[in-house]
Structures are given as structure tokens and as C-alpha cells.
Coordinates of C-alpha atoms in Angstrom, one line a residue:
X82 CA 120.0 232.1 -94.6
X83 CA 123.0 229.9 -95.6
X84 CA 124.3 229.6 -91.9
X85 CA 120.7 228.9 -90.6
X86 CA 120.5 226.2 -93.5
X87 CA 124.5 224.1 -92.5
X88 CA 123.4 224.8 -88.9
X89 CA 120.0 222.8 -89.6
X90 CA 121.5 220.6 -91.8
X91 CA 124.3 219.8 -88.6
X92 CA 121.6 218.9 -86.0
X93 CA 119.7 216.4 -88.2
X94 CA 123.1 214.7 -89.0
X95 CA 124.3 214.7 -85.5
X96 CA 121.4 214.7 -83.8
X97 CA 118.3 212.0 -84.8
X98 CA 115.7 213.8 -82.7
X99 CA 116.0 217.2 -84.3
X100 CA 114.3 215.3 -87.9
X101 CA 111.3 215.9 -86.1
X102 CA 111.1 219.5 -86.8
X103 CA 111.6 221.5 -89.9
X104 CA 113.3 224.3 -87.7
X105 CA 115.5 223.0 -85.3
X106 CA 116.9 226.3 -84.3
X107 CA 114.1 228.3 -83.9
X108 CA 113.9 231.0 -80.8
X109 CA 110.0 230.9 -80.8
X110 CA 108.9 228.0 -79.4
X111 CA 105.9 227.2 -76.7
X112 CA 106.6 224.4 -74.0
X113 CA 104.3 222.8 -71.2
X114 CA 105.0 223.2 -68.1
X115 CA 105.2 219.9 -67.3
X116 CA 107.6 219.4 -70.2
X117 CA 109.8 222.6 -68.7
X118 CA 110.0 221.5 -65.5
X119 CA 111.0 218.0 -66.5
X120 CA 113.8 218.8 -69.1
X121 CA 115.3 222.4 -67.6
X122 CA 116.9 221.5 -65.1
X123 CA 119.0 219.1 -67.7
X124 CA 119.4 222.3 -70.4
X125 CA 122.0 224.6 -70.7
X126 CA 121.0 227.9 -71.8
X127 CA 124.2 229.2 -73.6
X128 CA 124.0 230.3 -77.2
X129 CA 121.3 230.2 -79.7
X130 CA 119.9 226.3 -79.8
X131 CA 117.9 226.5 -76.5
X132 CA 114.8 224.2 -78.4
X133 CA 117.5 222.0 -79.9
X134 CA 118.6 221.4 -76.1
X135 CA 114.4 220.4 -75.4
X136 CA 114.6 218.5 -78.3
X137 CA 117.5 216.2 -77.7
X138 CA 116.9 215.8 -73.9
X139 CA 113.3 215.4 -74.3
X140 CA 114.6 212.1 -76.6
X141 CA 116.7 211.2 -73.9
X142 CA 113.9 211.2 -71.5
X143 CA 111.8 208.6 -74.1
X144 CA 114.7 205.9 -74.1
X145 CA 114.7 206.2 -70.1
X146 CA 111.0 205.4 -70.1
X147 CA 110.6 209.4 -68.3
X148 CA 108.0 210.3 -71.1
X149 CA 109.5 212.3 -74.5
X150 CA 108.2 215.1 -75.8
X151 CA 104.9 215.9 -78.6
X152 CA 105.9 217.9 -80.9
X153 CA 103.4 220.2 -83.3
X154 CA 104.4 222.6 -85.5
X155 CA 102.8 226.1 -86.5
X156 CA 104.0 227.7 -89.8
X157 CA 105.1 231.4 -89.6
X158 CA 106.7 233.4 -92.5
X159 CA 109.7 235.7 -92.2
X160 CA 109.8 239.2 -93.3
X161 CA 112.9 240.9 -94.3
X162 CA 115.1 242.6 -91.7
X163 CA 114.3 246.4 -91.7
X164 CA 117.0 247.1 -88.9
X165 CA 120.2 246.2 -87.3
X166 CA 122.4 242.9 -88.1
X167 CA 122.1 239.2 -87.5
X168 CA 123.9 238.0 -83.8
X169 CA 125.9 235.1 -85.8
X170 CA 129.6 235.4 -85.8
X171 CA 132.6 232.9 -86.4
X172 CA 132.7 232.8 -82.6
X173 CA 128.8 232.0 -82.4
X174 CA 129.5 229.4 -84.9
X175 CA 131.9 227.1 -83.6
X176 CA 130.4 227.5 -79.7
X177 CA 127.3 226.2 -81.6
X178 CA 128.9 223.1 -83.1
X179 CA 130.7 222.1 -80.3
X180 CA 127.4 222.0 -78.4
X181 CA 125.9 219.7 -81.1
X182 CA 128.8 217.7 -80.5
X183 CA 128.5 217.9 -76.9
X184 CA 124.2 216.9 -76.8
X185 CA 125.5 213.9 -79.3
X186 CA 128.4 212.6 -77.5
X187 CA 127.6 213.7 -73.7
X188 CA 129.2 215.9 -71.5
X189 CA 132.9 213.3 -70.7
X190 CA 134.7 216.2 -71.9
X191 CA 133.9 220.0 -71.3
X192 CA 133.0 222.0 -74.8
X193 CA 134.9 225.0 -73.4
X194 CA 137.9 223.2 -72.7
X195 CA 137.8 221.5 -76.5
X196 CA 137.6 225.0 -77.5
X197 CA 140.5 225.9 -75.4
X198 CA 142.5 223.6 -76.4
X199 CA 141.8 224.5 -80.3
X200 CA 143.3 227.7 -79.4
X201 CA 146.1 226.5 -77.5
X202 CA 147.0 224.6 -81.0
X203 CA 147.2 227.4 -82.7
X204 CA 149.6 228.9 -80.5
X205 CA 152.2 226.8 -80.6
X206 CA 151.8 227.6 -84.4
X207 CA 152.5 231.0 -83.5
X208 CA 155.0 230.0 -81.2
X209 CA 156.9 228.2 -83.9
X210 CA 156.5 231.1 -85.9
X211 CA 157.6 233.9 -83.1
X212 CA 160.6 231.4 -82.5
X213 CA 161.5 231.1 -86.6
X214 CA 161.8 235.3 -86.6
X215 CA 163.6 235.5 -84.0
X216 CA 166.0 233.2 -85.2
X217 CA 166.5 235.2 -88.5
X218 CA 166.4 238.7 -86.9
X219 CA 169.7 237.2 -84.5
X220 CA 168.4 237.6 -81.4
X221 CA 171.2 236.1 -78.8
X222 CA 171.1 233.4 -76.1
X223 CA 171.3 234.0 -72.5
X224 CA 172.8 232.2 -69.4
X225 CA 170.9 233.8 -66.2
X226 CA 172.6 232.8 -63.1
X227 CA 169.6 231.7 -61.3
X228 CA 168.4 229.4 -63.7
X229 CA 171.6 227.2 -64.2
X230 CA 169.6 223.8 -65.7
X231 CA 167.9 225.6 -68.4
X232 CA 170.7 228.1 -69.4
X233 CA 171.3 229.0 -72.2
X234 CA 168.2 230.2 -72.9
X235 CA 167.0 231.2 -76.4
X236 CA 165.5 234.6 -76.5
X237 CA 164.1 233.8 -79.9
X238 CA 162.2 230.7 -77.7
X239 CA 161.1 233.3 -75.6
X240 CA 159.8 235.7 -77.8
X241 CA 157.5 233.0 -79.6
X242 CA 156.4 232.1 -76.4
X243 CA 155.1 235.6 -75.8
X244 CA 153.8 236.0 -78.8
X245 CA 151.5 232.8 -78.7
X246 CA 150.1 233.9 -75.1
X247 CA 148.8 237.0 -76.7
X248 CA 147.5 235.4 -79.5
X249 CA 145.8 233.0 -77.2
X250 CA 144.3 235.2 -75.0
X251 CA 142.4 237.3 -77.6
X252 CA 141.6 233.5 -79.5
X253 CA 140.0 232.8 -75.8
X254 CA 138.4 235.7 -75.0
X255 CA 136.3 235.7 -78.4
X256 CA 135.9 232.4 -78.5
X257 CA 136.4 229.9 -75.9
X258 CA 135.1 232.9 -73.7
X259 CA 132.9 234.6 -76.2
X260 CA 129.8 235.1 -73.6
X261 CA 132.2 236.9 -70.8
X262 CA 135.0 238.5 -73.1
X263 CA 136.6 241.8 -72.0
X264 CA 136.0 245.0 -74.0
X265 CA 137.9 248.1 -74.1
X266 CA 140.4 249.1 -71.8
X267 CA 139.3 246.0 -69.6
X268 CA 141.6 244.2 -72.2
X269 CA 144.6 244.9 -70.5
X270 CA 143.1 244.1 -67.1
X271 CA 142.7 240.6 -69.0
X272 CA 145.9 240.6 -70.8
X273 CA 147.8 240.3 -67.2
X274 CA 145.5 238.1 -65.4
X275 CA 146.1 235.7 -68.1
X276 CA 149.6 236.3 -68.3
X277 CA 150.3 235.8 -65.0
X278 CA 148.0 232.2 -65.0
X279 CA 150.2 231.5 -68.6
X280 CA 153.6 231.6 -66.2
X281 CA 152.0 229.2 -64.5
X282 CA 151.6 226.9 -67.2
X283 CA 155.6 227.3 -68.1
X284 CA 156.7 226.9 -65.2
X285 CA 154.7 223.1 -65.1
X286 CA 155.6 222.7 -68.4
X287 CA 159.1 222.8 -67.2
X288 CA 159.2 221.3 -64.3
X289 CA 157.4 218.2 -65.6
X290 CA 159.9 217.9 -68.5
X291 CA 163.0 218.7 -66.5
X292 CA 161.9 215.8 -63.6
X293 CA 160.7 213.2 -66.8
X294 CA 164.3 213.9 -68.5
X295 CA 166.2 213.7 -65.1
X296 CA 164.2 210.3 -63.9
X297 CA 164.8 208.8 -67.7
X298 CA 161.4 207.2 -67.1
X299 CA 161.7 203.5 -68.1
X300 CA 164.6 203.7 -70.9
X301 CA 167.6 203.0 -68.8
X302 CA 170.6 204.4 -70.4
X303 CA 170.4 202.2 -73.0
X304 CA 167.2 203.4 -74.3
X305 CA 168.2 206.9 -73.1
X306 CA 170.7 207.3 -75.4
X307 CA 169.4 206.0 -78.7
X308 CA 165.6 207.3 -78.0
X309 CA 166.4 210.3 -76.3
X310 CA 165.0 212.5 -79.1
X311 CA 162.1 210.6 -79.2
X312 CA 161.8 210.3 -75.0
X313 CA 162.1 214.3 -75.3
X314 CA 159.2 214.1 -77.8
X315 CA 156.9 212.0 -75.1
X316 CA 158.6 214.2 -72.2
X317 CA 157.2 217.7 -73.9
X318 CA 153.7 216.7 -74.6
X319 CA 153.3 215.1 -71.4
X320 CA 154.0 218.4 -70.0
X321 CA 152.7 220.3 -72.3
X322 CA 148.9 218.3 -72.0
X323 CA 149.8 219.4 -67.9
X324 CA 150.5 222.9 -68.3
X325 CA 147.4 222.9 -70.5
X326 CA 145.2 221.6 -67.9
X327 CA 146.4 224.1 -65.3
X328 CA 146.2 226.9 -67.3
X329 CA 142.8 226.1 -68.3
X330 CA 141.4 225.5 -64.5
X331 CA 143.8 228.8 -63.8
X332 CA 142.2 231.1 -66.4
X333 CA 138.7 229.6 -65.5
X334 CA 138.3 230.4 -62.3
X335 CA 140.7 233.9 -62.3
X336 CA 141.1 235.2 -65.5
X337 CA 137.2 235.2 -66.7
X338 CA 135.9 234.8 -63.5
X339 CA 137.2 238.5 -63.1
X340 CA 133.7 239.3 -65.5
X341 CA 131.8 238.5 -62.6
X342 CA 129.5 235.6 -63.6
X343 CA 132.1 232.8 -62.7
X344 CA 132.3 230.1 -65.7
X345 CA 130.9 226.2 -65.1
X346 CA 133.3 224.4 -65.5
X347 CA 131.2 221.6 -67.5
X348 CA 130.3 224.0 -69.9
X349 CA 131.9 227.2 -69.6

């Protein structure tokens, strides 16, 4: 009742059109044909706010002089559950606020790749984290011969980065890719399709950073040598906002397209 309630209380803030029904979120709901096939086509039926999506496009429709939508209201009471569990989650949750966010502010940025991104945050936090223990525990550096420009190599750098694609593969699959997630033994199968597509991502991660550092983009060596910490800074989230992109358009169309239903890309 309390997550019905903020979820309510989230549309009618973000969203003006849903103050013209008490319920917002309601799955029984009539609709006219004419109204249907006017506004579907525009509606994306992921999640549990399918008459917020009529309601907010049917607005839309008013302000482009296309007609906007009568709504009436018939009151029903609920009775108490006798069986089974509500469907809302944490994962449920955020999917459902970022497409409140997403009716409010359009579709310039895909919902499921916010979401991604979220996760990828918090895996440089484990990263750091992975990286800080392995430090302590001694692990030693390394000096392959065919990797010469990055040698040595920290294996405590490696382990956090490990460690953060496992943690963001099971934040993606029950969240960014909550609808599609793998179950089960299919885990695994998951695990090293998004492994692989994470290797990816390093290896344009490094790349980028190793040809921004090499060019010296527009410091000179001047500016190289009293910014370089800084330039370093720039040069890492450059790549890293690359290697984020890539793994994202890498795990959408292989990793979760393994489930079979192929993900939009505007919407996951």
C-alpha cells in the first residue's frame, strides 16, 4: 500500500496529466478503440504503468491538436489478498521511476542505458574496493612480455576489475535487464557472454587512454608536465564513457539478446 501510495504520489509530481485520476497505476482500465488505436502505437508496454503510458500520451496528443483523451472514473474496492505475493520488487521499482522520468523528459536518452550506467557506477566502487584488498593481501605486479606499454601490471588492479564485472552482471541482469534475466544454470551461460563483451570494453578503455596520453591532446609539453595528473583524469573518463557505450551496445544485442526476445534499444 505504501509503494502504490510514493508511486502515485511520483506520477502526479512528474507527470501533470496523471492529476486527473485518483489511480494512476491501475491495471483495470477500459479504452476506446479509437483512443487505442491512436495512442498504442506511441506506448510501451514494459512494466506495470501501461494506463499511465495512455494517460501521458493521450496529453501529448491534446497540445498537438490530435484530440486528448475523456477520462471517467468507476469506483471499485479492494479485498484483501487471500493468495500468493505482490509482483513489486526493488528492481520493479527503479524500472518504474525511470520510465516516469522517461514519459516526463522524452526518450533523448534510453531508460535502459541510465540504468546501465547506474550499475556501471557501482562497479567501479567495487573495483576500488577489489583493488584496496588486493593491495593489503600483497598480491605482486607483473611484466608480460606481450604487453610491454602497460607492464607492470597490478594484479590487485586486476582482481578489482574482475570483481566489478561480476558484480555488474548480476546488477544488470536484475535490473537494467530485469524482464529477460537469466535463471539457474543459464547464469553461467550469461556470466561469459558478458565477460567476453566486458574484454571488450578494457580493451577500448585502454586503447583510448593509451592514444589520448601518447597524442598529449592539446597540452603541449608544457601543459603535459604540470597537468598530467589531471590530463590522466580527462584521459580515463573519456575512455571510460567509450568503453561504456560499447559494452552497453555489446551486451544489448549478445549478451541478453541470447534470451531470445532481442532488447529495443530505445527502451530496453
Amino acid at each position: 500500500r505504501v509503494a502504490s501510495w510514493v508511486a502515485s504520489v511520483l506520477a502526479r509530481l512528474l507527470l501533470p496529466a496523471a492529476t486527473r485520476t485518483t489511480d494512476p497505476l491501475s491495471g483495470y482500465f477500459v479504452v476506446s478503440a479509437n483512443a487505442y488505436e491512436r495512442i498504442a502505437p506511441t506506448i510501451n508496454p514494459r512494466g506495470f504503468k501501461i494506463l499511465l503510458e495512455f494517460i501521458a500520451h493521450g496529453a501529448n496528443g491534446e497540445k498537438k491538436g490530435d484530440g486528448g483523451l475523456r477520462i471517467a472514473e468507476v469506483g471499485y474496492e479492494f479485498r484483501r489478498r487471500e493468495r500468493g505475493e505482490t509482483k513489486l520488487s526493488g528492481a520493479i521499482a527503479l524500472n518504474y521511476l525511470i520510465a516516469v522520468l522517461d514519459l516526463r523528459f522524452g526518450r533523448s536518452l534510453s531508460p535502459v542505458f541510465i540504468m546501465f550506467c547506474l550499475v556501471g557506477i557501482s562497479g567501479i566502487a567495487v573495483a576500488l574496493a577489489g583493488y584496496g584488498v588486493g593491495v593489503l593481501v600483497g598480491l605482486p605486479q607483473i611484466s608480460p612480455s606481450f604487453t610491454p606499454a602497460l607492464n607492470p601490471i597490478h594484479t590487485a588492479a586486476l582482481l578489482g576489475v574482475q570483481l566489478s564485472i561480476i558484480s555488474n552482471f548480476f546488477g544488470n541482469n536484475y535490473l537494467t535487464f530485469h524482464e529477460d534475466r537469466y535463471r539457474g544454470r543459464q547464469l553461467w551461460a550469461g556470466m561469459v557472454w558478458f565477460q567476453a563483451v566486458s574484454m571488450i570494453g578494457v580493451v577500448v578503455h585502454v586503447a583510448v587512454f593509451q592514444l589520448l596520453s601518447d597524442a598529449e591532446i592539446g597540452l603541449g609539453e608544457i601543459g603535459a608536465g604540470l597537468f598530467g595528473d589531471v590530463a590522466n583524469l580527462v584521459y580515463h573518463g573519456i575512455a571510460f564513457c567509450l568503453a561504456t557505450v560499447a559494452n552497453f551496445i555489446g551486451n544489448v544485442t549478445v549478451t541478453w539478446r541470447k534470451r531470445g526476445r532481442g532488447r529495443r534499444f530505445s527502451y530496453g
